CSV table of C-alpha atoms in Angstrom, one decimal:
chain,number,residue,atom,x,y,z
A,1,MET,CA,-18.2,-10.9,-21.7
A,2,ASP,CA,-21.6,-10.9,-20.1
A,3,GLU,CA,-21.7,-8.7,-17.0
A,4,SER,CA,-23.0,-11.6,-14.8
A,5,ILE,CA,-19.8,-13.5,-15.6
A,6,ALA,CA,-17.7,-10.5,-14.5
A,7,PHE,CA,-19.8,-10.4,-11.3
A,8,TRP,CA,-19.3,-14.1,-10.5
A,9,ILE,CA,-15.6,-13.7,-11.2
A,10,GLY,CA,-15.6,-10.7,-8.8
A,11,SER,CA,-17.4,-12.6,-6.1
A,12,ALA,CA,-14.9,-15.5,-6.4
A,13,ILE,CA,-11.9,-13.1,-6.3
A,14,PHE,CA,-13.1,-11.3,-3.2
A,15,ALA,CA,-14.1,-14.4,-1.4
A,16,ILE,CA,-10.6,-15.8,-1.9
A,17,SER,CA,-9.1,-12.4,-0.8
A,18,SER,CA,-11.2,-12.5,2.4
A,19,LEU,CA,-9.8,-15.9,3.2
A,20,MET,CA,-6.3,-14.8,2.3
A,21,PHE,CA,-6.5,-11.7,4.5
A,22,ALA,CA,-8.0,-13.8,7.4
A,23,ILE,CA,-5.1,-16.3,7.2
A,24,LEU,CA,-2.5,-13.5,7.1
A,25,GLU,CA,-4.1,-11.7,10.0
A,26,ASN,CA,-4.4,-14.9,12.0
A,27,ARG,CA,-0.6,-15.1,11.9
A,28,ARG,CA,-0.2,-11.6,13.4
A,29,ASN,CA,0.1,-10.8,17.0
A,30,ASN,CA,-1.3,-7.3,16.6
A,31,ARG,CA,-5.1,-7.5,16.9
A,32,GLU,CA,-6.1,-3.8,16.3
A,33,ILE,CA,-9.3,-3.7,14.4
A,34,VAL,CA,-8.1,-1.0,11.9
A,35,PHE,CA,-5.5,-3.6,10.6
A,36,ARG,CA,-8.1,-6.2,10.1
A,37,SER,CA,-10.6,-4.1,8.3
A,38,HIS,CA,-9.6,-5.3,4.8
A,39,ILE,CA,-11.1,-8.7,5.7
A,40,PHE,CA,-14.5,-7.1,6.2
A,41,VAL,CA,-14.1,-4.9,3.1
A,42,SER,CA,-13.4,-8.0,0.9
A,43,PHE,CA,-16.3,-9.9,2.5
A,44,ILE,CA,-18.7,-7.1,2.0
A,45,THR,CA,-17.6,-6.7,-1.6
A,46,THR,CA,-18.1,-10.5,-2.1
A,47,ILE,CA,-21.8,-10.1,-1.0
A,48,SER,CA,-22.2,-7.1,-3.3
A,49,TYR,CA,-20.9,-9.1,-6.3
A,50,VAL,CA,-23.2,-12.1,-5.6
A,51,PHE,CA,-26.1,-9.7,-5.4
A,52,MET,CA,-25.3,-8.3,-8.8
A,53,ALA,CA,-24.5,-11.7,-10.3
A,54,LEU,CA,-28.0,-12.9,-9.3
A,55,ALA,CA,-29.4,-9.6,-10.7
A,56,LEU,CA,-31.2,-8.9,-7.5
A,57,LEU,CA,-33.0,-5.5,-7.3
A,58,THR,CA,-31.6,-4.4,-10.7
A,59,GLY,CA,-32.9,-1.3,-12.4
A,60,VAL,CA,-33.2,-0.5,-16.1
A,61,ALA,CA,-31.8,2.6,-17.9
A,62,ASP,CA,-33.6,4.5,-20.6
A,63,ASN,CA,-31.5,2.7,-23.2
A,64,GLY,CA,-32.6,-0.7,-21.8
A,65,GLN,CA,-29.2,-1.4,-20.2
A,66,PRO,CA,-29.4,-2.9,-16.6
A,67,ILE,CA,-28.4,-0.7,-13.7
A,68,TYR,CA,-26.9,-2.4,-10.6
A,69,TRP,CA,-27.6,0.3,-8.1
A,70,THR,CA,-27.1,-2.1,-5.1
A,71,ARG,CA,-23.4,-1.7,-5.7
A,72,TRP,CA,-23.5,1.7,-4.1
A,73,LEU,CA,-25.3,0.5,-1.0
A,74,PHE,CA,-22.5,-1.9,-0.2
A,75,TYR,CA,-20.0,0.8,-1.0
A,76,ILE,CA,-21.4,2.8,1.9
A,77,ALA,CA,-20.0,0.2,4.3
A,78,SER,CA,-16.8,-1.0,2.5
A,79,CYS,CA,-15.6,2.5,1.4
A,80,SER,CA,-16.3,4.0,4.8
A,81,ILE,CA,-14.1,1.4,6.4
A,82,LEU,CA,-11.4,2.0,3.7
A,83,THR,CA,-11.5,5.7,4.4
A,84,LEU,CA,-10.9,5.1,8.1
A,85,ASP,CA,-7.9,3.0,7.2
A,86,ILE,CA,-6.5,5.8,5.0
A,87,ALA,CA,-7.3,8.4,7.8
A,88,PHE,CA,-5.3,6.2,10.2
A,89,ILE,CA,-2.3,5.9,7.8
A,90,VAL,CA,-2.1,9.7,7.1
A,91,LYS,CA,-2.5,10.3,10.8
A,92,ILE,CA,-5.4,12.8,10.9
A,93,PRO,CA,-6.8,13.6,14.3
A,94,ASP,CA,-9.3,11.1,15.9
A,95,SER,CA,-11.9,13.8,16.0
A,96,ARG,CA,-11.8,14.0,12.2
A,97,LYS,CA,-12.0,10.3,11.4
A,98,VAL,CA,-15.7,10.2,11.9
A,99,GLU,CA,-16.1,13.2,9.7
A,100,VAL,CA,-14.1,11.5,6.9
A,101,ALA,CA,-16.2,8.3,7.2
A,102,SER,CA,-19.4,10.4,7.2
A,103,PHE,CA,-18.4,12.2,4.0
A,104,THR,CA,-17.6,8.8,2.4
A,105,GLY,CA,-21.0,7.4,3.5
A,106,LEU,CA,-22.8,10.4,2.1
A,107,THR,CA,-20.9,10.1,-1.2
A,108,MET,CA,-22.0,6.5,-1.6
A,109,LEU,CA,-25.6,7.2,-0.4
A,110,CYS,CA,-26.0,10.0,-3.0
A,111,GLY,CA,-24.4,7.7,-5.5
A,112,PHE,CA,-27.0,5.1,-4.8
A,113,LEU,CA,-29.8,7.6,-5.2
A,114,ALA,CA,-28.3,8.8,-8.5
A,115,SER,CA,-28.2,5.2,-9.7
A,116,PHE,CA,-31.6,4.2,-8.5
A,117,ILE,CA,-33.3,7.3,-10.0
A,118,THR,CA,-33.4,6.9,-13.8
A,119,SER,CA,-34.9,10.3,-14.6
A,120,VAL,CA,-32.9,13.5,-15.2
A,121,ASP,CA,-33.2,14.2,-11.4
A,122,ARG,CA,-30.4,11.7,-10.9
A,123,TRP,CA,-27.9,14.4,-11.8
A,124,TRP,CA,-28.9,16.4,-8.6
A,125,PHE,CA,-27.7,13.5,-6.5
A,126,PHE,CA,-24.6,12.9,-8.6
A,127,GLY,CA,-23.7,16.5,-7.9
A,128,LEU,CA,-24.4,16.0,-4.1
A,129,SER,CA,-22.3,12.9,-4.2
A,130,SER,CA,-19.4,14.8,-5.9
A,131,ALA,CA,-19.7,17.6,-3.3
A,132,ALA,CA,-19.4,15.0,-0.4
A,133,TYR,CA,-16.5,13.4,-2.2
A,134,VAL,CA,-14.6,16.7,-2.4
A,135,GLY,CA,-15.4,17.2,1.4
A,136,MET,CA,-13.9,13.8,2.1
A,137,LEU,CA,-10.7,14.6,0.1
A,138,TYR,CA,-10.4,18.0,1.8
A,139,THR,CA,-10.7,16.5,5.3
A,140,LEU,CA,-8.0,13.9,4.4
A,141,PHE,CA,-5.6,16.4,2.7
A,142,LYS,CA,-5.9,19.2,5.3
A,143,ARG,CA,-2.9,19.6,7.6
A,144,TYR,CA,-4.2,20.0,11.1
A,145,ASP,CA,-0.8,20.8,12.7
A,146,GLY,CA,-0.2,23.8,10.5
A,147,SER,CA,2.6,22.1,8.6
A,148,SER,CA,3.1,22.1,4.8
A,149,LYS,CA,3.8,18.4,4.5
A,150,SER,CA,3.8,17.2,0.9
A,151,ILE,CA,1.1,14.9,-0.4
A,152,SER,CA,1.9,11.3,0.3
A,153,SER,CA,1.8,8.5,-2.3
A,154,ILE,CA,-1.2,7.0,-0.5
A,155,MET,CA,-3.1,10.3,-1.1
A,156,TRP,CA,-2.3,10.3,-4.8
A,157,PHE,CA,-3.5,6.7,-4.9
A,158,VAL,CA,-6.8,7.8,-3.4
A,159,VAL,CA,-7.3,10.8,-5.7
A,160,ILE,CA,-6.4,9.0,-8.9
A,161,THR,CA,-8.2,5.6,-8.3
A,162,TRP,CA,-11.2,6.8,-6.4
A,163,SER,CA,-11.9,9.6,-8.9
A,164,LEU,CA,-12.3,7.0,-11.7
A,165,PHE,CA,-15.5,5.7,-10.1
A,166,PRO,CA,-17.6,8.8,-10.8
A,167,LEU,CA,-16.1,9.0,-14.3
A,168,ILE,CA,-17.3,5.4,-15.0
A,169,TRP,CA,-20.7,6.3,-13.5
A,170,VAL,CA,-21.1,9.2,-16.0
A,171,LEU,CA,-20.1,7.0,-19.0
A,172,ALA,CA,-22.1,4.0,-17.9
A,173,PRO,CA,-25.9,3.4,-18.3
A,174,THR,CA,-26.3,5.2,-15.0
A,175,GLY,CA,-25.1,8.4,-16.7
A,176,ILE,CA,-25.0,9.2,-20.4
A,177,GLY,CA,-24.8,5.5,-21.5
A,178,ILE,CA,-21.7,5.5,-23.6
A,179,LEU,CA,-20.4,2.3,-22.0
A,180,ALA,CA,-22.4,-0.9,-22.1
A,181,ALA,CA,-23.2,-2.7,-18.8
A,182,ASP,CA,-20.6,-5.5,-19.4
A,183,ILE,CA,-17.8,-3.0,-20.0
A,184,GLU,CA,-19.0,-1.0,-16.9
A,185,ALA,CA,-18.9,-4.3,-14.9
A,186,ILE,CA,-15.3,-5.1,-16.0
A,187,LEU,CA,-14.0,-1.5,-15.2
A,188,TYR,CA,-15.6,-1.5,-11.8
A,189,LEU,CA,-14.2,-4.9,-11.1
A,190,ALA,CA,-10.7,-3.7,-12.0
A,191,LEU,CA,-11.0,-0.6,-9.8
A,192,ASP,CA,-12.5,-2.7,-6.9
A,193,PHE,CA,-9.5,-5.0,-7.2
A,194,ILE,CA,-7.0,-2.1,-7.1
A,195,THR,CA,-8.7,-0.1,-4.3
A,196,LYS,CA,-9.6,-3.0,-2.1
A,197,ILE,CA,-7.5,-6.0,-2.5
A,198,ALA,CA,-4.3,-4.3,-3.7
A,199,PHE,CA,-4.7,-1.7,-1.0
A,200,GLY,CA,-5.3,-4.5,1.6
A,201,VAL,CA,-2.1,-6.1,0.5
A,202,TYR,CA,-0.3,-2.8,0.9
A,203,ILE,CA,-1.7,-2.4,4.5
A,204,THR,CA,-0.6,-5.9,5.4
A,205,THR,CA,2.9,-5.4,4.0
A,206,ARG,CA,3.2,-2.0,5.7
A,207,ASN,CA,2.1,-3.3,9.1
A,208,ARG,CA,4.6,-6.2,8.9
A,209,LEU,CA,7.4,-3.7,8.1
A,210,ILE,CA,6.3,-1.6,11.1
A,211,GLU,CA,6.4,-4.6,13.4
């Protein structure tokens, strides 16, 4: 499958999910922004996939494979919103929520620089992105009340699924180039679906049960 086809499929999936979440939220009485964030996450991701489908601002790796570095610019917004949702669910203090979102934004910003730069210097920014990611996980995992509460299923979801993104980055044309651009596009699409749409459905279901 050509990567542009995967991108158009992704844009259609996320456009539909934006509409679906909007309809679901319109039927709710609770209007807290944190519960509506998955609408914006899906919409932002739709824009990202249209950008990549049109091959706007696309780079080229040393092996000639295209690099869609704009993905990481849109991740700055969408993943920061997602992290705030997760921080709300695991009930970390309000004073730490901005810290978590900031770590997430720095992770994606350095990921963008690591993707934009095609020389060996990109690995410096990959390392900085990884350090910010560890900082984000530490802030989410830390128990601020001194308790020894076990790791919740949502935290395992974050660790396992989110950690696959840098793995794909390393194997894709952005890194060592083992994966072709079309395979990279399919894998990222699958992860985006799981971490954004499936997670949004989880939030919606969870909030309905709470109500």
